[in-house]
CSV table of C-alpha atoms in Angstrom, one decimal:
chain,number,residue,atom,x,y,z
A,299,UNK,CA,0.0,0.0,0.0
A,300,UNK,CA,1.4,3.4,-1.0
A,301,UNK,CA,1.9,6.3,1.3
A,302,UNK,CA,-0.9,8.2,-0.5
A,303,UNK,CA,-3.4,5.5,0.4
A,304,UNK,CA,-2.2,5.4,4.0
A,305,UNK,CA,-2.5,9.1,4.3
A,306,UNK,CA,-6.1,9.0,3.0
A,307,UNK,CA,-7.0,6.3,5.5
A,308,UNK,CA,-5.6,8.4,8.3
A,309,UNK,CA,-7.6,11.4,7.1
A,310,UNK,CA,-10.7,9.4,6.9
A,311,UNK,CA,-10.3,8.1,10.5
A,312,UNK,CA,-9.7,11.6,11.8
A,313,UNK,CA,-12.8,12.9,10.0
A,314,UNK,CA,-14.8,10.0,11.5
A,315,UNK,CA,-13.8,11.0,15.0
A,316,UNK,CA,-14.6,14.7,14.3
A,317,UNK,CA,-11.0,15.9,14.2
A,318,UNK,CA,-10.2,18.6,11.8
A,319,UNK,CA,-13.7,20.0,11.7
A,320,UNK,CA,-12.4,23.6,11.6
A,321,UNK,CA,-10.4,22.8,8.5
A,322,UNK,CA,-13.4,21.2,6.9
A,323,UNK,CA,-15.6,24.2,7.7
A,324,UNK,CA,-13.0,26.4,5.9
A,325,UNK,CA,-13.1,24.1,3.0
A,326,UNK,CA,-16.9,24.3,2.8
A,327,UNK,CA,-17.1,20.5,3.3
A,328,UNK,CA,-19.3,18.5,5.8
A,329,UNK,CA,-18.0,15.4,7.4
A,330,UNK,CA,-20.1,13.2,5.0
A,331,UNK,CA,-18.8,15.1,2.0
A,332,UNK,CA,-15.2,14.7,3.1
A,333,UNK,CA,-15.7,11.0,3.8
A,334,UNK,CA,-17.3,10.6,0.3
A,335,UNK,CA,-14.3,12.3,-1.4
A,336,UNK,CA,-11.9,10.2,0.6
A,337,UNK,CA,-13.7,7.0,-0.4
A,338,UNK,CA,-13.9,8.0,-4.0
A,339,UNK,CA,-10.2,8.8,-4.2
A,340,UNK,CA,-9.3,5.4,-2.5
A,341,UNK,CA,-11.7,3.4,-4.7
A,342,UNK,CA,-10.7,5.4,-7.8
A,343,UNK,CA,-7.1,4.9,-7.1
A,344,UNK,CA,-7.3,1.1,-7.4
A,345,UNK,CA,-9.3,1.3,-10.7
A,346,UNK,CA,-7.0,0.9,-13.7
A,347,UNK,CA,-6.0,4.1,-15.5
A,348,UNK,CA,-8.4,5.2,-18.2
A,349,UNK,CA,-6.7,5.5,-21.6
A,350,UNK,CA,-8.1,8.5,-23.6
A,351,UNK,CA,-5.5,8.6,-26.3
A,352,UNK,CA,-2.3,6.6,-27.0
A,353,UNK,CA,-0.4,9.4,-25.2
A,354,UNK,CA,-2.8,10.4,-22.5
A,355,UNK,CA,-4.5,8.6,-19.6
A,356,UNK,CA,-5.7,9.5,-16.2
A,357,UNK,CA,-6.5,7.8,-12.9
A,358,UNK,CA,-9.9,8.4,-11.3
A,359,UNK,CA,-8.7,8.6,-7.7
A,360,UNK,CA,-5.4,10.4,-8.4
A,361,UNK,CA,-6.7,13.0,-10.9
A,362,UNK,CA,-10.4,13.1,-11.7
A,363,UNK,CA,-11.7,13.2,-8.1
A,364,UNK,CA,-9.1,15.6,-6.7
A,365,UNK,CA,-9.6,17.8,-9.8
A,366,UNK,CA,-13.3,17.8,-9.3
A,367,UNK,CA,-12.9,18.7,-5.6
A,368,UNK,CA,-10.5,21.6,-6.6
A,369,UNK,CA,-13.0,22.9,-9.1
A,370,UNK,CA,-15.8,22.7,-6.4
A,371,UNK,CA,-13.6,24.7,-4.0
A,372,UNK,CA,-12.8,27.3,-6.6
A,373,UNK,CA,-16.6,27.8,-7.2
A,374,UNK,CA,-17.1,28.0,-3.5
A,375,UNK,CA,-14.4,30.6,-3.0
A,376,UNK,CA,-15.6,33.7,-1.1
A,377,UNK,CA,-14.1,36.3,-3.5
A,378,UNK,CA,-12.8,36.6,-7.0
A,379,UNK,CA,-9.4,37.4,-5.6
A,380,UNK,CA,-9.3,34.1,-3.7
A,381,UNK,CA,-10.1,32.3,-7.0
A,382,UNK,CA,-7.3,34.1,-8.8
A,383,UNK,CA,-4.9,33.6,-5.9
A,384,UNK,CA,-5.6,29.8,-6.0
A,385,UNK,CA,-4.8,29.6,-9.7
A,386,UNK,CA,-1.7,31.8,-9.4
A,387,UNK,CA,-0.5,29.7,-6.5
A,388,UNK,CA,-1.2,26.5,-8.6
A,389,UNK,CA,1.0,27.8,-11.4
A,390,UNK,CA,3.8,28.7,-9.0
A,391,UNK,CA,3.5,25.3,-7.2
A,392,UNK,CA,3.6,23.6,-10.6
A,393,UNK,CA,6.7,25.6,-11.5
A,394,UNK,CA,8.4,24.5,-8.3
A,395,UNK,CA,7.6,20.8,-8.9
A,396,UNK,CA,8.8,21.1,-12.6
A,397,UNK,CA,12.0,22.8,-11.5
A,398,UNK,CA,12.6,20.2,-8.8
A,399,UNK,CA,12.2,17.4,-11.4
A,400,UNK,CA,15.0,19.0,-13.4
A,401,UNK,CA,17.4,18.9,-10.5
A,402,UNK,CA,16.6,15.4,-9.2
A,403,UNK,CA,18.6,12.4,-10.7
A,404,UNK,CA,17.0,10.8,-13.7
A,405,UNK,CA,17.0,7.4,-11.9
A,406,UNK,CA,14.7,7.4,-8.8
A,407,UNK,CA,16.9,4.7,-7.3
A,408,UNK,CA,19.7,7.4,-6.9
A,409,UNK,CA,17.6,9.4,-4.4
A,410,UNK,CA,17.1,8.3,-0.7
A,411,UNK,CA,13.5,9.4,-0.8
A,412,UNK,CA,10.8,8.7,-3.4
A,413,UNK,CA,10.8,11.7,-5.8
A,414,UNK,CA,7.0,11.8,-5.8
A,415,UNK,CA,7.1,12.5,-2.1
A,416,UNK,CA,9.4,15.4,-2.7
A,417,UNK,CA,7.1,16.7,-5.5
A,418,UNK,CA,4.1,16.5,-3.2
A,419,UNK,CA,5.9,18.2,-0.3
A,420,UNK,CA,7.3,21.0,-2.5
A,421,UNK,CA,3.9,21.6,-4.1
A,422,UNK,CA,2.3,21.8,-0.7
A,423,UNK,CA,4.8,24.3,0.7
A,424,UNK,CA,4.6,26.6,-2.3
A,425,UNK,CA,0.8,26.2,-2.4
A,426,UNK,CA,0.5,27.3,1.2
A,427,UNK,CA,2.9,30.2,0.9
A,428,UNK,CA,1.1,31.8,-2.0
A,429,UNK,CA,-2.4,30.3,-1.4
A,430,UNK,CA,-2.6,31.2,2.3
A,431,UNK,CA,-6.2,30.0,2.9
A,432,UNK,CA,-7.2,26.3,3.3
A,433,UNK,CA,-9.1,26.3,0.1
A,434,UNK,CA,-6.5,28.0,-2.0
A,435,UNK,CA,-3.7,25.9,-0.6
A,436,UNK,CA,-5.5,22.6,-1.4
A,437,UNK,CA,-6.4,23.8,-4.9
A,438,UNK,CA,-2.9,25.0,-5.6
A,439,UNK,CA,-1.2,21.9,-4.3
A,440,UNK,CA,-3.3,19.5,-6.3
A,441,UNK,CA,-3.4,21.5,-9.5
A,442,UNK,CA,0.3,22.3,-9.2
A,443,UNK,CA,1.4,18.6,-9.4
A,444,UNK,CA,-0.9,18.1,-12.4
A,445,UNK,CA,0.3,21.2,-14.2
A,446,UNK,CA,4.0,20.1,-13.7
A,447,UNK,CA,3.3,16.6,-15.1
A,448,UNK,CA,1.4,18.1,-18.0
A,449,UNK,CA,4.2,20.6,-18.8
A,450,UNK,CA,6.8,17.9,-18.8
A,451,UNK,CA,4.7,15.7,-21.1
A,452,UNK,CA,4.2,18.6,-23.5
A,453,UNK,CA,8.0,19.2,-23.6
A,454,UNK,CA,8.6,15.5,-24.2
A,455,UNK,CA,6.1,15.4,-27.1
A,456,UNK,CA,7.6,18.5,-28.6
A,457,UNK,CA,11.0,16.7,-28.6
A,458,UNK,CA,9.5,13.7,-30.3
A,459,UNK,CA,9.4,11.5,-27.2
A,460,UNK,CA,6.2,9.5,-27.2
A,461,UNK,CA,5.8,9.2,-23.5
A,462,UNK,CA,2.3,8.7,-22.2
A,463,UNK,CA,1.0,11.3,-19.7
A,464,UNK,CA,-0.9,9.5,-16.9
A,465,UNK,CA,-2.4,12.1,-14.7
A,466,UNK,CA,-2.6,10.9,-11.1
A,467,UNK,CA,-1.4,7.4,-11.9
A,468,UNK,CA,1.3,5.3,-10.4
A,469,UNK,CA,3.6,7.5,-8.2
A,470,UNK,CA,1.8,10.7,-9.2
A,471,UNK,CA,-1.1,9.5,-7.1
A,472,UNK,CA,1.1,9.9,-4.0
A,473,UNK,CA,2.3,13.3,-5.1
A,474,UNK,CA,-1.2,14.7,-5.6
A,475,UNK,CA,-2.5,13.4,-2.3
A,476,UNK,CA,0.5,14.6,-0.3
A,477,UNK,CA,0.3,18.0,-2.0
A,478,UNK,CA,-3.4,18.5,-1.2
A,479,UNK,CA,-3.4,17.1,2.4
A,480,UNK,CA,-0.1,18.7,3.5
A,481,UNK,CA,-1.1,22.1,2.0
A,482,UNK,CA,-4.3,22.1,4.1
A,483,UNK,CA,-2.4,21.0,7.2
A,484,UNK,CA,0.2,23.8,6.7
A,485,UNK,CA,-2.6,26.3,6.3
A,486,UNK,CA,-4.4,25.0,9.3
A,487,UNK,CA,-1.3,25.0,11.5
A,488,UNK,CA,0.1,28.3,10.6
A,489,UNK,CA,-3.3,29.9,10.3
A,490,UNK,CA,-4.1,28.9,13.8
A,491,UNK,CA,-0.7,30.2,15.1
A,492,UNK,CA,-1.2,33.5,13.3
A,493,UNK,CA,-4.7,33.9,14.7
A,494,UNK,CA,-3.5,33.2,18.2
A,495,UNK,CA,-0.7,35.7,17.8
A,496,UNK,CA,-3.2,38.3,16.5
A,497,UNK,CA,-5.6,37.7,19.4
A,498,UNK,CA,-2.7,37.9,21.9
A,499,UNK,CA,-1.4,41.2,20.4
A,500,UNK,CA,-5.0,42.6,20.4
A,501,UNK,CA,-5.5,41.6,24.1
A,502,UNK,CA,-2.2,43.1,25.0
A,503,UNK,CA,-3.2,46.4,23.4
A,504,UNK,CA,-6.5,46.4,25.2
A,505,UNK,CA,-4.8,45.8,28.6
A,506,UNK,CA,-2.4,48.6,27.9
A,507,UNK,CA,-5.2,51.1,27.4
């Protein structure tokens, strides 16, 4: 079982026990909706990739469901600026993953950690830094990985390399899941710290009056 599946199971258990309700509220998701998406991603992840053309395929759990959730969150965004910030952050996250892929060894065996884990982590960090909100961070993390994979495929095709693009398939599944979940966790953690610091500063000012 890959790390992406393990991470999803952990998220599902936490949701079942009511942990992370604050983050779900910010994502405009109920417990049942979150559990449904987790279940769809897990089930879709074990279904064979769907071949669209000889050079393009996608995985339901690793691409279609996360993409659908990202689109849902974009629609639910409070302001037009948050929607644009999500998309801008997604492009920047994709650029970070793409650049990282250029620096990593061509053979995965030459790295001590699975490159897909590094892609997911880098996408999540950039997504949070530029997305800021829970929704924008998730959107940017998920879309960032997919954009990077697509960009690399387009470059390969332009160079005459007939390499099939499988969105969300194989190791890319882990990268997408790690990027989305970790981006939300970062936004939740640092968002809470910032809110506490703001409340503390405000209380200090009130006491000083």
